[in-house]
CSV table of C-alpha atoms in Angstrom, one decimal:
chain,number,residue,atom,x,y,z
A,1,MET,CA,12.8,26.4,41.3
A,2,THR,CA,9.5,26.6,39.3
A,3,ALA,CA,7.7,23.3,39.2
A,4,LYS,CA,7.7,21.5,35.9
A,5,ARG,CA,4.4,21.2,34.1
A,6,ALA,CA,3.0,18.6,31.7
A,7,LEU,CA,0.0,19.3,29.4
A,8,ILE,CA,-1.7,16.0,28.5
A,9,SER,CA,-4.7,15.5,26.2
A,10,VAL,CA,-5.0,12.2,24.3
A,11,SER,CA,-7.5,10.2,22.4
A,12,ASP,CA,-5.4,7.0,22.6
A,13,LYS,CA,-5.1,6.4,26.4
A,14,THR,CA,-2.9,3.2,26.0
A,15,GLY,CA,-0.4,3.1,28.9
A,16,LEU,CA,-1.3,6.6,30.0
A,17,ILE,CA,-2.0,6.1,33.7
A,18,PRO,CA,1.3,4.4,34.7
A,19,PHE,CA,3.2,7.0,32.6
A,20,VAL,CA,1.5,10.0,34.3
A,21,LYS,CA,1.9,8.5,37.8
A,22,LYS,CA,5.6,8.4,37.2
A,23,LEU,CA,5.6,12.0,36.1
A,24,VAL,CA,3.8,13.0,39.2
A,25,GLU,CA,6.4,11.1,41.3
A,26,LYS,CA,8.9,13.5,39.7
A,27,ASN,CA,6.8,16.4,41.1
A,28,ILE,CA,5.6,17.3,37.6
A,29,GLU,CA,2.2,19.2,37.7
A,30,ILE,CA,-0.4,17.8,35.3
A,31,ILE,CA,-2.8,19.9,33.2
A,32,SER,CA,-5.5,18.3,31.1
A,33,THR,CA,-8.8,18.6,29.3
A,34,GLY,CA,-12.0,16.7,28.8
A,35,GLY,CA,-12.0,12.9,28.9
A,36,THR,CA,-8.3,12.7,29.7
A,37,ARG,CA,-8.7,14.9,32.8
A,38,GLN,CA,-11.6,12.8,34.0
A,39,LEU,CA,-9.5,9.6,33.6
A,40,PHE,CA,-6.9,11.2,35.9
A,41,VAL,CA,-9.5,12.2,38.4
A,42,ASP,CA,-10.9,8.7,38.4
A,43,ASN,CA,-7.4,7.3,39.1
A,44,GLY,CA,-6.6,9.7,41.9
A,45,ILE,CA,-4.1,11.8,39.9
A,46,PRO,CA,-4.0,15.5,40.8
A,47,VAL,CA,-4.8,17.5,37.7
A,48,LYS,CA,-5.5,21.1,36.7
A,49,THR,CA,-7.9,22.0,34.0
A,50,VAL,CA,-6.8,24.1,31.1
A,51,ASP,CA,-9.3,26.8,31.9
A,52,GLU,CA,-7.7,27.1,35.4
A,53,VAL,CA,-4.5,27.9,33.6
A,54,THR,CA,-5.9,30.2,30.9
A,55,GLY,CA,-8.7,31.9,33.0
A,56,PHE,CA,-10.9,31.4,30.0
A,57,PRO,CA,-13.6,28.7,29.5
A,58,GLU,CA,-13.8,26.2,26.7
A,59,ILE,CA,-16.0,27.6,23.9
A,60,LEU,CA,-17.6,26.6,20.6
A,61,ASP,CA,-18.4,23.0,21.7
A,62,GLY,CA,-14.7,22.5,22.7
A,63,ARG,CA,-13.3,23.8,19.4
A,64,VAL,CA,-11.4,26.4,21.3
A,65,LYS,CA,-9.8,25.5,24.6
A,66,THR,CA,-6.0,25.3,24.3
A,67,LEU,CA,-5.6,28.0,21.7
A,68,HIS,CA,-4.6,30.6,24.2
A,69,PRO,CA,-1.4,32.7,25.0
A,70,MET,CA,-1.3,31.2,28.5
A,71,ILE,CA,-0.8,27.8,26.8
A,72,HIS,CA,1.3,28.6,23.7
A,73,GLY,CA,3.3,31.2,25.6
A,74,GLY,CA,4.3,28.5,28.0
A,75,LEU,CA,5.2,26.2,25.2
A,76,LEU,CA,7.1,28.6,23.0
A,77,ALA,CA,9.1,30.6,25.5
A,78,VAL,CA,12.8,30.0,25.1
A,79,ARG,CA,14.2,29.5,28.6
A,80,GLU,CA,17.6,30.9,27.7
A,81,ASN,CA,16.2,34.0,26.1
A,82,PRO,CA,16.0,36.8,28.8
A,83,GLU,CA,13.4,38.7,26.8
A,84,HIS,CA,11.2,35.6,26.6
A,85,VAL,CA,11.5,34.9,30.3
A,86,LYS,CA,10.7,38.5,31.1
A,87,THR,CA,7.6,38.5,28.9
A,88,ILE,CA,6.1,35.4,30.4
A,89,LYS,CA,6.8,36.6,33.9
A,90,GLU,CA,5.0,39.9,33.1
A,91,HIS,CA,2.0,38.0,31.9
A,92,ASN,CA,2.1,35.4,34.6
A,93,ILE,CA,2.6,32.6,32.1
A,94,HIS,CA,4.0,29.4,33.5
A,95,PRO,CA,6.3,27.4,31.3
A,96,ILE,CA,5.1,24.0,30.1
A,97,ASP,CA,7.8,21.4,30.0
A,98,PHE,CA,6.0,18.3,28.7
A,99,VAL,CA,3.3,17.9,26.1
A,100,VAL,CA,1.7,14.6,25.6
A,101,VAL,CA,-0.9,14.8,22.9
A,102,ASN,CA,-2.4,12.6,20.2
A,103,LEU,CA,-5.0,13.8,17.8
A,104,TYR,CA,-8.7,13.4,17.0
A,105,PRO,CA,-9.2,10.1,15.1
A,106,PHE,CA,-9.6,11.6,11.6
A,107,LYS,CA,-8.2,8.5,9.9
A,108,GLU,CA,-10.5,6.2,11.8
A,109,THR,CA,-13.4,8.5,11.0
A,110,ILE,CA,-13.0,8.6,7.3
A,111,SER,CA,-12.2,4.9,7.2
A,112,ARG,CA,-15.9,4.2,7.9
A,113,PRO,CA,-17.7,3.5,4.6
A,114,ASP,CA,-20.8,5.5,5.8
A,115,VAL,CA,-19.0,8.5,7.2
A,116,ALA,CA,-20.8,11.8,6.8
A,117,TYR,CA,-18.9,14.8,5.5
A,118,ALA,CA,-19.8,16.8,8.7
A,119,ASP,CA,-18.4,14.0,10.9
A,120,ALA,CA,-15.1,14.0,8.9
A,121,VAL,CA,-14.8,17.8,9.3
A,122,GLU,CA,-15.6,17.7,13.0
A,123,ASN,CA,-12.8,15.2,13.5
A,124,ILE,CA,-10.1,17.6,12.2
A,125,ASP,CA,-8.0,18.5,15.2
A,126,ILE,CA,-6.9,22.1,15.5
A,127,GLY,CA,-5.6,22.6,19.0
A,128,GLY,CA,-3.8,19.3,19.1
A,129,PRO,CA,-1.5,19.9,16.1
A,130,SER,CA,-0.9,23.4,17.3
A,131,MET,CA,0.3,22.3,20.7
A,132,LEU,CA,2.4,19.5,19.2
A,133,ARG,CA,4.0,21.9,16.7
A,134,SER,CA,4.7,24.6,19.3
A,135,ALA,CA,6.3,22.1,21.6
A,136,ALA,CA,8.3,20.4,18.9
A,137,LYS,CA,9.5,23.8,17.6
A,138,ASN,CA,10.8,24.6,21.2
A,139,HIS,CA,12.1,21.1,21.8
A,140,ARG,CA,15.2,22.3,23.4
A,141,ASP,CA,13.0,23.2,26.4
A,142,VAL,CA,10.0,21.0,25.9
A,143,THR,CA,9.6,17.2,25.8
A,144,VAL,CA,6.8,16.4,23.4
A,145,VAL,CA,5.3,12.9,23.0
A,146,CYS,CA,2.7,11.9,20.4
A,147,ASP,CA,3.1,8.1,20.5
A,148,PRO,CA,2.4,6.0,23.6
A,149,SER,CA,5.2,3.7,22.5
A,150,ASP,CA,7.6,6.4,23.6
A,151,TYR,CA,6.4,6.6,27.2
A,152,SER,CA,9.0,4.1,28.4
A,153,ALA,CA,11.9,5.9,26.7
A,154,VAL,CA,10.9,9.2,28.4
A,155,LEU,CA,10.5,7.6,31.8
A,156,GLU,CA,13.9,5.9,31.5
A,157,ALA,CA,15.5,9.2,30.5
A,158,VAL,CA,13.8,11.8,32.8
A,159,ASN,CA,15.8,12.6,35.9
A,160,ASP,CA,14.6,13.6,39.4
A,161,GLU,CA,14.5,17.3,38.3
A,162,GLY,CA,12.2,16.5,35.4
A,163,GLU,CA,14.9,17.0,32.8
A,164,VAL,CA,15.2,15.0,29.6
A,165,PRO,CA,18.4,14.7,27.5
A,166,PHE,CA,18.3,17.0,24.4
A,167,GLU,CA,19.0,14.0,22.0
A,168,LEU,CA,15.8,12.3,23.0
A,169,LYS,CA,13.8,15.6,22.9
A,170,GLN,CA,15.1,16.2,19.4
A,171,LYS,CA,14.2,12.7,18.3
A,172,LEU,CA,10.6,13.0,19.7
A,173,ALA,CA,10.2,16.4,18.0
A,174,ALA,CA,11.1,14.9,14.7
A,175,LYS,CA,8.5,12.2,15.2
A,176,VAL,CA,5.9,14.9,16.0
A,177,PHE,CA,6.5,16.7,12.8
A,178,ARG,CA,6.2,13.4,10.9
A,179,HIS,CA,3.0,12.7,12.8
A,180,THR,CA,1.4,16.1,12.1
A,181,ALA,CA,2.5,16.0,8.5
A,182,ALA,CA,0.9,12.6,8.0
A,183,TYR,CA,-2.3,13.9,9.7
A,184,ASP,CA,-2.5,16.9,7.5
A,185,ALA,CA,-1.7,14.8,4.4
A,186,LEU,CA,-4.8,12.6,5.1
A,187,ILE,CA,-6.9,15.7,5.6
A,188,ALA,CA,-5.6,17.2,2.3
A,189,ASP,CA,-6.2,14.0,0.4
A,190,TYR,CA,-9.8,13.7,1.8
A,191,PHE,CA,-10.7,17.3,0.8
A,192,THR,CA,-9.0,17.0,-2.6
A,193,LYS,CA,-11.1,13.9,-3.4
A,194,GLN,CA,-14.2,15.7,-2.1
A,195,VAL,CA,-13.8,18.5,-4.7
A,196,GLY,CA,-12.8,16.1,-7.5
A,197,GLU,CA,-9.3,17.4,-8.0
A,198,GLU,CA,-7.5,14.5,-9.7
A,199,TYR,CA,-3.9,15.9,-10.0
A,200,PRO,CA,-3.5,18.9,-7.6
A,201,GLU,CA,-0.8,21.4,-7.8
A,202,LYS,CA,0.7,20.0,-4.6
A,203,LEU,CA,0.8,16.3,-3.9
A,204,THR,CA,1.3,15.1,-0.3
A,205,VAL,CA,1.0,11.4,0.4
A,206,THR,CA,1.6,9.5,3.6
A,207,TYR,CA,2.4,5.9,4.4
A,208,GLU,CA,2.9,4.0,7.6
A,209,LYS,CA,5.8,1.7,8.2
A,210,LYS,CA,4.7,-1.9,8.1
A,211,GLN,CA,8.0,-3.6,8.5
A,212,ALA,CA,11.8,-3.2,8.1
A,213,LEU,CA,13.2,-5.5,5.4
A,214,ARG,CA,16.4,-7.4,5.5
A,215,TYR,CA,17.5,-5.7,2.3
A,216,GLY,CA,16.1,-4.4,-1.0
A,217,GLU,CA,16.3,-5.9,-4.5
A,218,ASN,CA,19.9,-6.8,-3.7
A,219,PRO,CA,21.7,-7.4,-0.4
A,220,HIS,CA,23.6,-4.1,-0.7
A,221,GLN,CA,20.4,-2.1,-0.8
A,222,SER,CA,18.5,-1.1,2.4
A,223,ALA,CA,14.7,-1.2,2.3
A,224,SER,CA,11.5,-1.0,4.3
A,225,PHE,CA,7.8,-1.7,3.5
A,226,TYR,CA,5.2,1.0,4.0
A,227,SER,CA,1.4,0.6,3.7
A,228,GLU,CA,-1.4,3.1,3.0
A,229,PRO,CA,-3.0,4.5,6.1
A,230,LEU,CA,-6.5,3.7,4.9
A,231,LYS,CA,-6.5,-0.1,4.8
A,232,ASN,CA,-7.5,-2.1,1.7
A,233,HIS,CA,-7.7,-5.6,2.8
A,234,SER,CA,-7.5,-7.0,-0.7
A,235,THR,CA,-3.9,-6.0,-1.0
A,236,ILE,CA,-0.5,-7.5,-0.2
A,237,ALA,CA,0.0,-4.7,2.4
A,238,GLU,CA,-2.9,-6.2,4.3
A,239,ALA,CA,-2.2,-9.9,3.7
A,240,VAL,CA,-2.2,-12.2,6.7
A,241,GLN,CA,0.9,-14.3,6.8
A,242,LEU,CA,0.0,-17.7,8.3
A,243,HIS,CA,3.4,-19.4,8.0
A,244,GLY,CA,7.0,-19.0,6.7
A,245,LYS,CA,9.9,-16.6,7.0
A,246,GLU,CA,9.6,-12.9,6.7
A,247,LEU,CA,8.7,-11.5,3.3
A,248,SER,CA,11.6,-9.9,1.3
A,249,TYR,CA,11.5,-6.8,-1.0
A,250,ASN,CA,11.3,-9.0,-4.1
A,251,ASN,CA,8.8,-11.3,-2.5
A,252,ILE,CA,6.5,-8.4,-1.9
A,253,LYS,CA,6.8,-7.1,-5.5
A,254,ASP,CA,6.3,-10.5,-7.0
A,255,ALA,CA,3.3,-11.3,-4.7
A,256,ASP,CA,1.7,-8.0,-5.7
A,257,ALA,CA,2.1,-8.8,-9.4
A,258,ALA,CA,0.7,-12.3,-8.9
A,259,LEU,CA,-2.3,-10.9,-7.0
A,260,GLY,CA,-3.0,-8.3,-9.7
A,261,ILE,CA,-3.1,-11.1,-12.3
A,262,VAL,CA,-5.3,-13.6,-10.5
A,263,LYS,CA,-7.8,-10.8,-9.8
A,264,GLU,CA,-8.5,-10.6,-13.5
A,265,PHE,CA,-10.3,-13.9,-13.4
A,266,LYS,CA,-13.7,-14.8,-12.0
A,267,ASP,CA,-13.4,-18.5,-12.8
A,268,PRO,CA,-11.0,-20.6,-10.6
A,269,ALA,CA,-7.6,-19.4,-11.6
A,270,ALA,CA,-4.0,-20.0,-10.7
A,271,VAL,CA,-1.0,-17.8,-11.5
A,272,ALA,CA,2.7,-18.5,-11.2
A,273,VAL,CA,5.0,-15.4,-11.2
A,274,LYS,CA,8.8,-15.1,-11.5
A,275,HIS,CA,10.5,-11.7,-11.5
A,276,MET,CA,7.3,-9.7,-11.9
A,277,ASN,CA,6.2,-11.6,-15.0
A,278,PRO,CA,3.7,-14.5,-15.1
A,279,CYS,CA,5.3,-17.8,-16.2
A,280,GLY,CA,2.1,-19.7,-16.1
A,281,ILE,CA,-1.6,-18.9,-15.9
A,282,GLY,CA,-4.4,-21.4,-15.9
A,283,ILE,CA,-8.2,-21.4,-15.4
A,284,GLY,CA,-10.4,-24.4,-14.9
A,285,GLU,CA,-13.7,-25.7,-13.4
A,286,THR,CA,-11.8,-26.2,-10.1
A,287,ILE,CA,-8.8,-24.6,-8.5
A,288,ASN,CA,-6.9,-27.9,-8.8
A,289,ALA,CA,-7.5,-28.0,-12.5
A,290,ALA,CA,-6.5,-24.4,-12.8
A,291,PHE,CA,-3.2,-25.0,-11.0
A,292,ASP,CA,-2.5,-28.1,-13.1
A,293,LYS,CA,-2.7,-25.9,-16.2
A,294,ALA,CA,-0.6,-23.1,-14.6
A,295,PHE,CA,2.1,-25.6,-13.7
A,296,ASP,CA,2.0,-27.3,-17.0
A,297,ALA,CA,2.4,-23.9,-18.8
A,298,ASP,CA,6.0,-23.7,-17.6
A,299,PRO,CA,7.2,-26.4,-15.1
A,300,VAL,CA,10.7,-25.1,-15.2
A,301,SER,CA,10.2,-21.4,-14.4
A,302,ILE,CA,7.7,-22.1,-11.7
A,303,PHE,CA,10.6,-23.3,-9.5
A,304,GLY,CA,11.2,-20.7,-6.8
A,305,GLY,CA,8.1,-18.8,-7.9
A,306,ILE,CA,5.1,-17.2,-6.3
A,307,ILE,CA,1.7,-18.8,-6.7
A,308,ALA,CA,-1.6,-16.9,-6.4
A,309,LEU,CA,-4.9,-18.7,-6.3
A,310,ASN,CA,-8.4,-17.2,-6.2
A,311,ARG,CA,-10.0,-20.2,-4.4
A,312,GLU,CA,-9.4,-22.0,-1.1
A,313,VAL,CA,-6.4,-24.4,-1.0
A,314,ASP,CA,-7.5,-27.9,0.0
A,315,ALA,CA,-5.4,-31.0,0.9
A,316,GLU,CA,-5.3,-32.2,-2.7
A,317,LEU,CA,-3.8,-29.0,-4.0
A,318,ALA,CA,-1.5,-28.7,-1.0
A,319,GLU,CA,0.1,-32.0,-1.9
A,320,LYS,CA,0.9,-30.7,-5.4
A,321,LEU,CA,2.3,-27.4,-4.0
A,322,HIS,CA,4.3,-29.3,-1.4
A,323,LYS,CA,6.2,-31.1,-4.2
A,324,ILE,CA,7.6,-27.9,-5.7
A,325,PHE,CA,10.1,-25.4,-4.3
A,326,LEU,CA,8.0,-22.2,-4.0
A,327,GLU,CA,8.6,-18.9,-2.2
A,328,ILE,CA,5.0,-17.9,-1.5
A,329,VAL,CA,1.4,-19.3,-1.9
A,330,ILE,CA,-1.4,-16.7,-1.8
A,331,ALA,CA,-5.0,-17.7,-1.5
A,332,PRO,CA,-8.2,-16.5,0.1
A,333,SER,CA,-8.0,-19.4,2.6
A,334,PHE,CA,-6.4,-22.7,3.4
A,335,THR,CA,-8.1,-25.7,4.9
A,336,GLN,CA,-6.5,-27.0,8.1
A,337,GLU,CA,-5.5,-30.2,6.2
A,338,ALA,CA,-3.8,-28.0,3.6
A,339,LEU,CA,-1.9,-26.0,6.3
A,340,ASP,CA,-0.8,-29.2,8.0
A,341,ILE,CA,0.8,-30.3,4.7
A,342,LEU,CA,2.3,-27.0,3.6
A,343,GLU,CA,3.7,-26.0,7.0
A,344,LYS,CA,6.1,-28.9,6.9
A,345,LYS,CA,8.2,-26.5,4.7
A,346,LYS,CA,9.3,-24.0,7.3
A,347,ASN,CA,10.4,-21.3,4.9
A,348,LEU,CA,7.3,-21.4,2.6
A,349,ARG,CA,5.3,-18.2,3.1
A,350,LEU,CA,1.5,-18.7,3.2
A,351,LEU,CA,-0.6,-15.6,2.8
A,352,THR,CA,-4.3,-15.1,2.9
A,353,ILE,CA,-6.0,-12.1,1.3
A,354,GLU,CA,-9.6,-11.0,1.2
A,355,PHE,CA,-10.5,-11.3,-2.5
A,356,THR,CA,-12.9,-8.5,-3.1
A,357,ASP,CA,-13.8,-6.8,-6.4
A,358,ASP,CA,-11.5,-3.8,-5.9
A,359,GLN,CA,-10.3,-3.5,-9.5
A,360,LYS,CA,-11.0,0.2,-9.3
A,361,THR,CA,-9.0,3.2,-10.5
A,362,VAL,CA,-6.5,4.2,-7.8
A,363,PRO,CA,-3.3,6.3,-8.1
A,364,GLN,CA,-0.1,4.4,-8.9
A,365,TYR,CA,3.1,6.1,-7.8
A,366,THR,CA,6.5,5.5,-9.5
A,367,SER,CA,9.6,7.2,-8.3
A,368,VAL,CA,12.2,8.6,-10.7
A,369,ARG,CA,15.3,10.5,-9.9
A,370,GLY,CA,14.2,13.9,-8.7
A,371,GLY,CA,10.5,13.3,-9.0
A,372,LEU,CA,7.4,11.1,-8.9
A,373,LEU,CA,5.2,9.8,-11.7
A,374,VAL,CA,1.5,9.5,-10.9
A,375,GLN,CA,-1.1,7.7,-13.0
A,376,ASP,CA,-4.3,5.7,-12.6
A,377,LEU,CA,-3.7,2.0,-12.0
A,378,ASP,CA,-4.3,0.1,-15.2
A,379,THR,CA,-7.6,-1.7,-14.4
A,380,LYS,CA,-9.0,-1.5,-17.9
A,381,GLY,CA,-10.6,-4.7,-19.1
A,382,LEU,CA,-12.7,-5.6,-22.1
A,383,ASP,CA,-16.0,-4.7,-20.5
A,384,GLY,CA,-17.5,-1.9,-22.6
A,385,VAL,CA,-14.8,-2.3,-25.3
A,386,GLU,CA,-16.0,-3.0,-28.8
A,387,LEU,CA,-13.8,-5.7,-30.3
A,388,LYS,CA,-13.3,-5.2,-34.0
A,389,VAL,CA,-12.7,-8.1,-36.4
A,390,VAL,CA,-10.4,-6.7,-39.0
A,391,THR,CA,-9.6,-9.9,-41.1
A,392,LYS,CA,-11.7,-11.8,-43.5
A,393,ARG,CA,-12.0,-14.7,-41.1
A,394,GLU,CA,-13.8,-14.2,-37.8
A,395,PRO,CA,-12.6,-16.0,-34.7
A,396,THR,CA,-14.6,-19.0,-33.7
A,397,GLU,CA,-16.4,-18.9,-30.4
A,398,GLU,CA,-13.6,-20.9,-28.7
A,399,GLU,CA,-10.9,-18.7,-30.3
A,400,LEU,CA,-12.6,-15.6,-29.0
A,401,LYS,CA,-12.8,-17.1,-25.5
A,402,GLN,CA,-9.1,-17.8,-25.6
A,403,LEU,CA,-8.3,-14.4,-27.0
A,404,LYS,CA,-10.0,-12.7,-24.1
A,405,PHE,CA,-8.0,-14.9,-21.7
A,406,ALA,CA,-4.8,-14.0,-23.5
A,407,TRP,CA,-5.7,-10.3,-23.4
A,408,LYS,CA,-6.0,-10.4,-19.6
A,409,ALA,CA,-2.7,-12.2,-19.3
A,410,VAL,CA,-0.7,-9.9,-21.7
A,411,LYS,CA,-1.7,-6.9,-19.7
A,412,HIS,CA,0.5,-8.0,-16.8
A,413,VAL,CA,3.6,-8.9,-18.9
A,414,LYS,CA,6.5,-6.5,-19.3
A,415,SER,CA,6.6,-4.8,-22.7
A,416,ASN,CA,7.2,-5.7,-25.3
A,417,ALA,CA,4.9,-8.6,-24.5
A,418,ILE,CA,3.5,-11.5,-26.4
A,419,VAL,CA,1.3,-14.2,-24.8
A,420,LEU,CA,0.2,-17.5,-26.4
A,421,VAL,CA,-2.9,-19.2,-25.0
A,422,LYS,CA,-4.5,-22.6,-25.7
A,423,ASP,CA,-7.1,-24.6,-23.8
A,424,ASP,CA,-7.4,-22.1,-20.9
A,425,GLN,CA,-3.7,-21.9,-20.2
A,426,THR,CA,-0.8,-19.8,-21.2
A,427,VAL,CA,1.6,-21.9,-23.3
A,428,GLY,CA,4.2,-19.3,-24.3
A,429,ILE,CA,5.2,-15.9,-22.8
A,430,GLY,CA,7.6,-13.4,-24.3
A,431,ALA,CA,8.4,-10.6,-22.0
A,432,GLY,CA,10.4,-7.4,-21.9
A,433,GLN,CA,12.0,-7.5,-25.3
A,434,MET,CA,13.2,-4.6,-27.3
A,435,ASN,CA,11.2,-5.5,-30.3
A,436,ARG,CA,7.9,-7.3,-30.7
A,437,VAL,CA,8.9,-10.0,-33.1
A,438,GLY,CA,11.6,-11.0,-30.6
A,439,ALA,CA,9.0,-11.4,-27.9
A,440,ALA,CA,6.9,-13.5,-30.3
A,441,LYS,CA,9.8,-15.8,-31.0
A,442,ILE,CA,10.5,-16.4,-27.3
A,443,ALA,CA,6.8,-17.2,-26.7
A,444,ILE,CA,6.7,-19.5,-29.6
A,445,GLU,CA,9.9,-21.3,-28.7
A,446,GLN,CA,8.6,-21.8,-25.1
A,447,ALA,CA,5.3,-23.1,-26.4
A,448,GLY,CA,6.9,-25.7,-28.7
A,449,ASP,CA,4.3,-28.0,-30.2
A,450,LYS,CA,1.6,-26.2,-28.2
A,451,ALA,CA,2.0,-23.1,-30.4
A,452,LYS,CA,0.0,-24.9,-33.1
A,453,GLY,CA,-3.6,-24.1,-32.7
A,454,SER,CA,-3.0,-21.4,-30.0
A,455,VAL,CA,-4.0,-17.8,-30.0
A,456,LEU,CA,-1.7,-14.8,-29.6
A,457,SER,CA,-2.1,-11.5,-27.7
A,458,SER,CA,0.1,-8.5,-28.0
A,459,ASP,CA,0.2,-5.6,-25.5
A,460,ALA,CA,0.6,-3.0,-28.3
A,461,PHE,CA,0.1,-2.8,-32.1
A,462,PHE,CA,2.4,-4.4,-34.7
A,463,PRO,CA,4.6,-1.8,-36.3
A,464,MET,CA,5.4,-4.3,-39.0
A,465,ASN,CA,3.9,-7.5,-40.3
A,466,ASP,CA,6.8,-9.7,-39.3
A,467,THR,CA,5.2,-10.8,-35.9
A,468,VAL,CA,2.1,-11.9,-37.7
A,469,GLU,CA,4.1,-13.9,-40.2
A,470,THR,CA,6.2,-15.5,-37.4
A,471,ALA,CA,2.9,-16.4,-35.6
A,472,ALA,CA,1.4,-17.9,-38.8
A,473,LYS,CA,4.4,-20.1,-39.5
A,474,ALA,CA,4.1,-21.5,-35.9
A,475,GLY,CA,0.5,-22.5,-36.5
A,476,ILE,CA,-1.2,-19.7,-34.4
A,477,THR,CA,-4.8,-19.3,-35.5
A,478,ALA,CA,-6.0,-16.0,-34.0
A,479,ILE,CA,-4.6,-12.7,-32.8
A,480,ILE,CA,-5.8,-10.0,-30.5
A,481,GLN,CA,-4.0,-6.7,-30.5
A,482,PRO,CA,-4.7,-3.0,-30.0
A,483,GLY,CA,-4.5,-1.8,-33.6
A,484,GLY,CA,-3.7,1.8,-34.5
A,485,SER,CA,-0.4,1.5,-36.4
A,486,ILE,CA,-0.1,3.4,-39.7
A,487,ARG,CA,0.9,0.0,-41.1
A,488,ASP,CA,-2.0,-1.9,-39.7
A,489,GLN,CA,-3.1,-3.0,-43.1
A,490,GLU,CA,0.1,-4.8,-43.8
A,491,SER,CA,-0.5,-7.0,-40.7
A,492,ILE,CA,-4.1,-7.5,-41.6
A,493,ASP,CA,-3.1,-8.6,-45.1
A,494,MET,CA,-0.5,-11.0,-43.7
A,495,ALA,CA,-3.2,-12.5,-41.4
A,496,ASP,CA,-5.5,-12.9,-44.3
A,497,LYS,CA,-2.8,-14.6,-46.3
A,498,TYR,CA,-2.5,-17.3,-43.7
A,499,GLY,CA,-6.2,-17.5,-42.7
A,500,ILE,CA,-5.6,-16.0,-39.2
A,501,ALA,CA,-8.5,-14.2,-37.5
A,502,MET,CA,-7.4,-10.9,-36.0
A,503,VAL,CA,-9.3,-8.8,-33.5
A,504,THR,CA,-8.4,-5.3,-32.4
A,505,THR,CA,-9.3,-3.7,-29.1
A,506,GLY,CA,-8.5,0.0,-29.6
A,507,ILE,CA,-6.6,0.0,-26.2
A,508,ARG,CA,-3.1,-1.0,-25.3
A,509,HIS,CA,-1.4,-2.3,-22.2
A,510,PHE,CA,2.2,-1.0,-22.1
A,511,LYS,CA,3.9,-2.1,-18.9
A,512,HIS,CA,7.3,-0.5,-18.4
């Protein structure tokens, strides 16, 4: 019987030596290259070099070493095909039965902020994916491993003759094709960005599994959480969980929404979110003051909510948070005293996130049946936007400050959206209504007496003047809205009738 052969060339050498020693015990001959071969030599493992097999030296600074018929013939020959067997015998090609390969660290290379273009190009693996794909294609005859976590499964399954069950070989082959597809997707994305192609004719994206979830939005839906391969530490995907039970699907979505809102503010800010909508937002001179305002904005809806804070949580704030039933608290950090207080609630999830200024334009993917919608993330603020006063009365300095706050808030409320703000806190939020005046009525009802003297923001223009009249009758003094309706003048006239100051932005914030 011809001895089994394993071709091994890895950049990640985790667990490699014990694995290979077990293969050698099964009388499997080892072939290797470069640093992997040297590691075997250093550990007393007998190994052949690739050029001993091919009869051809490595060339072009190692760019060409395994791209040879003696290698790929040994990988691709179907053992049950007489013509294949005849051909490899004629050319003295030895079958290769195991391939253990992982690839040049392209992801790690382009993750460096100062990476040079030439370095990125040089870390594109050619031979590795070729060997993996050849072996995976011929998986009935070849066991292919691209992940060190699979070493133990192979060792448990391989028999004394070096044979591995087909079911495992098939599973490993599927993993290889996912692995090489993800690798190629990163390369394609890198080059697409280099040439400035915003929406290419083919879109290939890749994500890495972060965790399995107990279920999705509802218990009858299965779900998992995937993260981007190039880490952004100022995201929910890279949050560090200090305490509490595992995050659920809805937790993750709500936490992401809360984080997006609190990042709008430079001043100390607190945000409470329920079902993807803010129920309370407050800013203050301290984070404690900001939280008091967020809580006071809607002390009913905050129950079971998610809290995001853009300053460290201290013991004083922790005592306040401890008194409320909350699902999650997100902050840049917690003092030890705060942790001692909050960790008394075993299920309360405590997350820390690096708060960096990353409000940049990035792709946002939304799945629809049969397709994918791609757009820039809505990071548009009021910087560089010329606010236009369209009414006879201009807003006061204080009103303008509150209007800008309200504009930041309404951007994150489901359309149709109306937000009322007063004294640096939201006092009324109308979300997700089928008509704008309906959203205004909900916000005003929630605000109660606080509606008087508040300001109003609308995510889109007023198609009729009824929202303005409703606001005026509630005592609202100023409005900010995009403008652009063919009936703008009717709303402006209504505002003038009641002495309301109205500002238009020229931009809208639909949120479907």
